[in-house]
XYZ file of N, CA and C in Angstrom:
525
model
N -8.776 -22.863 -0.059
C -9.858 -22.228 -0.767
C -9.285 -21.288 -1.825
N -9.684 -21.421 -3.088
C -9.122 -20.579 -4.146
C -9.594 -19.136 -4.030
N -8.748 -18.245 -4.506
C -9.090 -16.820 -4.537
C -9.821 -16.555 -5.839
N -11.081 -16.192 -5.746
C -11.891 -15.962 -6.933
C -11.953 -14.502 -7.346
N -11.321 -13.644 -6.586
C -11.323 -12.231 -6.922
C -12.306 -11.442 -6.079
N -12.149 -10.154 -6.149
C -13.016 -9.257 -5.399
C -14.243 -8.934 -6.240
N -15.357 -8.738 -5.565
C -16.628 -8.489 -6.241
C -17.220 -7.167 -5.761
N -18.348 -6.809 -6.347
C -19.057 -5.596 -5.927
C -19.410 -5.657 -4.443
N -19.677 -6.843 -3.922
C -19.994 -6.994 -2.501
C -18.843 -6.501 -1.620
N -17.607 -6.785 -2.033
C -16.442 -6.335 -1.266
C -16.344 -4.810 -1.262
N -16.559 -4.207 -2.406
C -16.513 -2.748 -2.480
C -17.661 -2.129 -1.683
N -18.814 -2.798 -1.684
C -19.948 -2.306 -0.900
C -19.651 -2.338 0.595
N -18.844 -3.297 1.045
C -18.441 -3.343 2.461
C -17.786 -2.034 2.871
N -17.026 -1.456 1.958
C -16.276 -0.238 2.265
C -17.153 1.016 2.219
N -18.414 0.837 1.870
C -19.351 1.969 1.841
C -20.365 1.911 2.986
N -20.338 0.854 3.767
C -21.310 0.705 4.850
C -21.141 1.819 5.880
N -22.259 2.348 6.380
C -22.160 3.417 7.383
C -21.843 2.838 8.761
N -21.180 3.607 9.558
C -20.942 3.223 10.941
C -19.759 2.298 11.130
N -19.044 2.519 12.205
C -17.847 1.735 12.512
C -18.159 0.252 12.698
N -19.137 -0.074 13.527
C -19.418 -1.478 13.834
C -19.846 -2.256 12.599
N -20.733 -1.669 11.811
C -21.225 -2.357 10.619
C -20.098 -2.576 9.601
N -19.313 -1.541 9.354
C -18.236 -1.679 8.370
C -17.158 -2.643 8.856
N -16.781 -2.535 10.127
C -15.737 -3.424 10.651
C -16.196 -4.875 10.639
N -17.457 -5.121 10.939
C -17.984 -6.481 10.879
C -17.883 -7.025 9.454
N -18.249 -6.218 8.476
C -18.170 -6.643 7.072
C -16.722 -6.857 6.648
N -15.830 -5.991 7.086
C -14.409 -6.152 6.753
C -13.884 -7.460 7.329
N -14.210 -7.741 8.586
C -13.729 -8.980 9.222
C -14.287 -10.226 8.537
N -15.560 -10.178 8.165
C -16.211 -11.356 7.591
C -15.927 -11.534 6.108
N -15.853 -10.440 5.369
C -15.784 -10.522 3.915
C -14.384 -10.281 3.345
N -13.685 -9.284 3.845
C -12.441 -8.857 3.207
C -11.209 -9.486 3.842
N -11.136 -9.514 5.157
C -9.941 -10.057 5.805
C -9.668 -11.521 5.445
N -10.688 -12.388 5.303
C -10.378 -13.754 4.843
C -9.747 -13.779 3.445
N -10.161 -12.855 2.589
C -9.548 -12.784 1.264
C -8.094 -12.321 1.369
N -7.842 -11.347 2.243
C -6.463 -10.915 2.463
C -5.615 -12.074 2.975
N -6.163 -12.878 3.865
C -5.404 -14.009 4.400
C -5.073 -15.003 3.295
N -6.027 -15.259 2.396
C -5.757 -16.173 1.272
C -4.670 -15.602 0.358
N -4.707 -14.305 0.131
C -3.671 -13.665 -0.686
C -2.319 -13.802 0.001
N -2.277 -13.536 1.297
C -1.022 -13.672 2.055
C -0.512 -15.103 1.996
N -1.400 -16.066 2.122
C -1.001 -17.477 2.079
C -0.365 -17.842 0.741
N -0.748 -17.147 -0.321
C -0.158 -17.382 -1.639
C 1.143 -16.599 -1.830
N 1.175 -15.354 -1.382
C 2.327 -14.489 -1.648
C 3.514 -14.718 -0.719
N 3.270 -14.989 0.542
C 4.369 -15.134 1.504
C 5.351 -16.230 1.079
N 4.905 -17.437 0.721
C 5.885 -18.445 0.280
C 6.666 -18.007 -0.958
N 5.998 -17.343 -1.890
C 6.674 -16.857 -3.089
C 7.754 -15.843 -2.724
N 7.414 -14.863 -1.897
C 8.383 -13.836 -1.503
C 9.534 -14.426 -0.699
N 9.239 -15.391 0.147
C 10.269 -15.935 1.031
C 11.193 -16.935 0.355
N 10.825 -17.439 -0.808
C 11.731 -18.375 -1.475
C 12.885 -17.656 -2.168
N 12.791 -16.353 -2.274
C 13.874 -15.571 -2.859
C 15.004 -15.433 -1.848
N 16.237 -15.493 -2.310
C 17.393 -15.405 -1.410
C 17.424 -14.112 -0.613
N 16.891 -13.031 -1.183
C 16.941 -11.741 -0.509
C 15.953 -11.639 0.651
N 15.081 -12.599 0.812
C 14.056 -12.530 1.857
C 14.629 -12.959 3.204
N 15.568 -12.192 3.683
C 16.151 -12.459 4.991
C 16.232 -11.135 5.734
N 15.395 -10.906 6.691
C 14.446 -11.827 7.321
C 13.233 -12.101 6.429
N 12.492 -13.148 6.756
C 11.351 -13.521 5.919
C 10.205 -12.511 5.990
N 9.413 -12.505 4.939
C 8.222 -11.660 4.901
C 7.152 -12.218 5.826
N 6.396 -11.313 6.427
C 5.273 -11.657 7.295
C 4.060 -10.842 6.858
N 2.886 -11.397 7.096
C 1.641 -10.710 6.745
C 1.121 -9.916 7.935
N 0.638 -8.724 7.642
C 0.013 -7.861 8.651
C -1.312 -7.372 8.062
N -2.412 -7.896 8.570
C -3.730 -7.475 8.107
C -4.221 -6.366 9.034
N -4.586 -5.241 8.446
C -5.018 -4.083 9.239
C -6.195 -4.465 10.127
N -6.070 -4.143 11.408
C -7.144 -4.434 12.367
C -7.962 -3.196 12.709
N -7.407 -2.028 12.487
C -8.098 -0.770 12.795
C -8.497 -0.725 14.268
N -7.634 -1.245 15.130
C -7.943 -1.411 16.555
C -8.132 -0.091 17.297
N -7.522 0.966 16.837
C -7.631 2.249 17.548
C -8.875 3.046 17.175
N -9.605 2.567 16.208
C -10.803 3.298 15.773
C -11.923 3.122 16.796
N -12.552 4.233 17.138
C -13.660 4.186 18.095
C -14.927 4.847 17.563
N -14.798 5.667 16.527
C -15.970 6.384 16.008
C -16.108 6.216 14.498
N -15.100 6.648 13.755
C -15.186 6.689 12.295
C -14.731 5.369 11.674
N -15.500 4.853 10.703
C -15.085 3.621 10.030
C -13.896 3.881 9.107
N -13.065 2.875 8.876
C -11.923 3.067 7.971
C -12.400 3.287 6.539
N -11.715 4.191 5.848
C -12.047 4.449 4.443
C -11.469 3.374 3.535
N -10.395 2.740 3.991
C -9.769 1.651 3.244
C -9.282 0.622 4.255
N -8.936 -0.539 3.750
C -8.310 -1.548 4.595
C -7.294 -2.285 3.746
N -6.343 -2.971 4.384
C -5.210 -3.484 3.632
C -4.543 -4.662 4.318
N -3.701 -5.290 3.528
C -2.774 -6.334 3.939
C -1.389 -5.790 3.629
N -0.512 -5.770 4.615
C 0.873 -5.339 4.389
C 1.780 -6.558 4.494
N 2.752 -6.641 3.608
C 3.739 -7.721 3.598
C 5.102 -7.091 3.823
N 5.678 -7.366 4.988
C 6.940 -6.731 5.369
C 7.877 -7.757 5.978
N 9.146 -7.397 6.034
C 10.165 -8.293 6.569
C 10.406 -8.037 8.056
N 9.332 -7.934 8.799
C 9.405 -7.761 10.246
C 8.113 -8.304 10.835
N 8.224 -9.298 11.691
C 7.015 -9.896 12.256
C 6.324 -8.977 13.257
N 7.008 -7.938 13.719
C 6.433 -7.032 14.712
C 5.705 -5.841 14.099
N 5.875 -5.603 12.811
C 5.188 -4.479 12.195
C 5.717 -4.171 10.812
N 5.047 -3.280 10.128
C 5.410 -2.957 8.746
C 5.692 -1.476 8.513
N 5.226 -0.592 9.369
C 5.253 0.843 9.084
C 6.647 1.432 8.962
N 7.614 0.868 9.639
C 8.960 1.449 9.591
C 9.834 0.819 8.511
N 9.232 -0.001 7.659
C 9.978 -0.703 6.613
C 9.326 -0.486 5.246
N 10.115 -0.563 4.174
C 9.484 -0.669 2.858
C 8.641 -1.943 2.868
N 7.461 -1.884 2.313
C 6.594 -3.060 2.344
C 5.644 -3.043 1.146
N 5.122 -4.217 0.852
C 4.076 -4.327 -0.149
C 2.751 -4.149 0.576
N 1.842 -3.442 -0.053
C 0.548 -3.191 0.566
C -0.533 -3.462 -0.471
N -1.405 -4.409 -0.142
C -2.544 -4.730 -0.998
C -3.793 -4.313 -0.246
N -4.664 -3.557 -0.896
C -5.832 -3.098 -0.163
C -6.995 -2.720 -1.042
N -8.025 -2.238 -0.367
C -9.267 -1.890 -1.044
C -9.792 -0.551 -0.530
N -10.170 0.294 -1.475
C -10.932 1.518 -1.234
C -12.341 1.243 -1.754
N -13.309 2.092 -1.482
C -14.642 1.874 -2.056
C -14.632 1.885 -3.589
N -13.628 2.525 -4.172
C -13.572 2.696 -5.627
C -12.632 1.746 -6.351
N -11.617 1.216 -5.672
C -10.622 0.414 -6.384
C -9.754 -0.398 -5.419
N -9.077 -1.389 -5.996
C -8.053 -2.149 -5.284
C -6.712 -1.479 -5.533
N -5.755 -1.731 -4.659
C -4.410 -1.209 -4.889
C -3.371 -2.221 -4.438
N -2.222 -2.177 -5.099
C -1.063 -2.979 -4.717
C 0.148 -2.069 -4.848
N 0.676 -1.647 -3.713
C 1.758 -0.672 -3.668
C 3.044 -1.274 -3.124
N 4.141 -0.734 -3.570
C 5.388 -0.809 -2.824
C 5.395 0.496 -2.053
N 5.308 0.413 -0.725
C 5.053 1.605 0.088
C 6.201 1.928 1.035
N 6.441 3.218 1.160
C 7.379 3.792 2.124
C 6.560 4.844 2.863
N 6.121 4.523 4.073
C 5.186 5.430 4.744
C 5.857 6.176 5.894
N 5.049 6.908 6.638
C 5.511 7.862 7.649
C 6.692 7.395 8.493
N 6.641 6.195 9.004
C 7.634 5.745 9.977
C 8.938 5.242 9.363
N 9.027 5.142 8.046
C 10.255 4.670 7.401
C 11.357 5.702 7.635
N 12.440 5.320 8.307
C 13.446 6.309 8.720
C 14.338 6.841 7.600
N 14.327 6.215 6.436
C 15.246 6.618 5.364
C 14.516 7.265 4.186
N 13.376 7.889 4.452
C 12.607 8.515 3.365
C 13.392 9.610 2.655
N 14.118 10.396 3.408
C 14.880 11.491 2.796
C 15.913 10.936 1.824
N 16.666 9.936 2.256
C 17.689 9.335 1.395
C 17.054 8.663 0.180
N 15.918 8.004 0.391
C 15.213 7.368 -0.718
C 14.773 8.421 -1.732
N 14.167 9.494 -1.240
C 13.724 10.561 -2.134
C 14.869 11.160 -2.920
N 16.000 11.391 -2.246
C 17.170 11.955 -2.932
C 17.693 11.000 -4.002
N 17.749 9.709 -3.688
C 18.220 8.726 -4.672
C 17.272 8.653 -5.863
N 15.971 8.701 -5.595
C 15.004 8.649 -6.686
C 15.048 9.929 -7.523
N 15.305 11.058 -6.886
C 15.465 12.305 -7.646
C 16.662 12.211 -8.581
N 17.747 11.629 -8.093
C 18.941 11.450 -8.921
C 18.637 10.558 -10.120
N 17.831 9.524 -9.900
C 17.506 8.563 -10.958
C 16.191 8.882 -11.672
N 15.669 10.069 -11.474
C 14.363 10.404 -12.024
C 14.258 10.223 -13.541
N 15.256 10.612 -14.343
C 15.131 10.362 -15.786
C 14.944 8.874 -16.100
N 15.644 8.025 -15.386
C 15.496 6.579 -15.590
C 14.105 6.121 -15.170
N 13.612 6.615 -14.034
C 12.265 6.259 -13.579
C 11.223 6.669 -14.611
N 11.369 7.862 -15.153
C 10.399 8.363 -16.131
C 10.401 7.509 -17.402
N 11.560 6.991 -17.779
C 11.667 6.223 -19.021
C 11.333 4.751 -18.846
N 11.607 4.180 -17.675
C 11.489 2.726 -17.541
C 10.210 2.251 -16.862
N 9.591 3.078 -16.029
C 8.353 2.637 -15.386
C 7.238 2.630 -16.424
N 6.450 1.571 -16.476
C 5.341 1.512 -17.438
C 4.308 2.611 -17.173
N 3.597 2.995 -18.201
C 2.626 4.086 -18.085
C 1.484 3.754 -17.129
N 1.218 2.460 -16.899
C 0.123 2.069 -16.007
C 0.544 2.011 -14.539
N 1.829 2.181 -14.233
C 2.248 2.303 -12.830
C 1.633 3.586 -12.270
N 1.448 3.607 -10.974
C 0.861 4.780 -10.330
C 1.726 5.222 -9.165
N 1.643 6.487 -8.852
C 2.376 7.084 -7.743
C 1.379 7.701 -6.770
N 1.705 7.638 -5.490
C 0.907 8.307 -4.470
C 1.842 8.930 -3.448
N 1.519 10.127 -3.022
C 2.315 10.772 -1.982
C 1.601 10.732 -0.634
N 0.479 10.020 -0.573
C -0.282 9.931 0.673
C -1.005 8.596 0.729
N -0.486 7.681 1.535
C -1.072 6.343 1.611
C -2.444 6.340 2.287
N -2.853 7.458 2.870
C -4.166 7.535 3.512
C -5.228 8.123 2.581
N -4.866 8.352 1.339
C -5.782 8.929 0.358
C -5.919 7.992 -0.836
N -7.104 7.965 -1.419
C -7.334 7.133 -2.603
C -6.751 7.756 -3.866
N -6.265 8.979 -3.778
C -5.725 9.679 -4.946
C -4.387 9.094 -5.379
N -4.169 9.085 -6.686
C -2.903 8.633 -7.255
C -2.724 9.282 -8.622
N -1.507 9.210 -9.131
C -1.204 9.743 -10.463
C -0.581 8.625 -11.288
N -1.118 8.391 -12.471
C -0.552 7.373 -13.356
C 0.776 7.858 -13.927
N 1.711 6.948 -14.033
C 3.029 7.277 -14.581
C 2.898 7.916 -15.957
N 2.027 7.378 -16.800
C 1.862 7.894 -18.151
C 1.282 9.295 -18.216
N 0.640 9.741 -17.132
C 0.049 11.079 -17.091
C 0.858 12.043 -16.233
N 1.899 11.537 -15.595
C 2.699 12.344 -14.676
C 3.842 13.009 -15.437
N 3.950 14.305 -15.296
C 5.061 15.018 -15.924
C 6.317 14.838 -15.076
N 7.458 15.133 -15.664
C 8.712 15.074 -14.907
C 8.650 16.027 -13.715
N 8.047 17.193 -13.906
C 7.922 18.151 -12.809
C 7.002 17.610 -11.706
N 5.925 16.925 -12.084
C 5.021 16.337 -11.092
C 5.712 15.282 -10.251
N 6.497 14.416 -10.900
C 7.241 13.400 -10.157
C 8.300 14.054 -9.283
N 8.948 15.068 -9.808
C 9.964 15.776 -9.020
C 9.344 16.372 -7.757
N 8.174 16.976 -7.869
C 7.504 17.551 -6.698
C 7.153 16.475 -5.676
N 6.650 15.331 -6.138
C 6.321 14.231 -5.236
C 7.559 13.764 -4.480
N 8.664 13.594 -5.201
C 9.899 13.112 -4.571
C 10.524 14.173 -3.670
N 10.401 15.432 -4.038
C 10.911 16.512 -3.179
C 10.159 16.535 -1.849
N 8.843 16.348 -1.908
C 8.058 16.306 -0.662
C 8.503 15.148 0.216
N 8.862 14.035 -0.410
C 9.334 12.878 0.351
C 10.604 13.218 1.120
N 11.447 14.068 0.561
C 12.702 14.421 1.234
C 12.520 15.493 2.301
N 11.428 16.256 2.238
C 11.294 17.420 3.117
C 10.173 17.341 4.153
N 9.147 16.541 3.925
C 7.982 16.517 4.812
C 8.000 15.239 5.643
N 8.007 15.386 6.957
C 8.139 14.239 7.859
C 7.006 13.227 7.693
N 5.774 13.683 7.610
C 4.625 12.778 7.543
C 4.229 12.455 6.103
N 5.163 12.475 5.197
C 4.892 12.180 3.800
C 5.199 10.715 3.527
N 4.469 10.144 2.599
C 4.747 8.776 2.189
C 4.959 8.761 0.684
N 5.465 7.654 0.202
C 5.629 7.462 -1.236
C 5.256 6.024 -1.535
N 4.345 5.852 -2.460
C 3.929 4.519 -2.855
C 3.971 4.436 -4.368
N 4.400 3.293 -4.862
C 4.439 3.040 -6.295
C 3.611 1.799 -6.558
N 2.605 1.927 -7.405
C 1.759 0.783 -7.735
C 2.493 -0.117 -8.703
N 2.411 -1.381 -8.447
C 3.078 -2.369 -9.280
C 2.123 -2.961 -10.278
């Protein structure tokens, strides 16, 4: 089945009140689209020589939720069939306001400090080479982001410094 894109109906799913209603809509409307995206991306990612171990798809199930509906939902593509949180991974998802596609380093990634330090060292290169439409986020649980073209060197430095110092900090770069 071809992927025809996300519509207003998909975004409306993310605005439905109540856990049961929203989760039902996510399962019926959004997760099949994530599966189609994964079916297209996984072979592409795995044909690259560097894909060892191979990429696997992880569609968010929100299994621990008992009261509050998820504000966003996502598909993670990581090189571990058992999970994605402790690895750099691609994350495609939907908020009520927008879609996102991140290269994400979230809470459980054990080398965040080293990554932040390396990115701080290369910050002038990042500022010059990343396109203005790339986006940065320091919190994968928030819809907030900063566009590269609007981010000052000091703003990026603060984001990367937090990555090196705060345990529950994440860093995501929109592609």
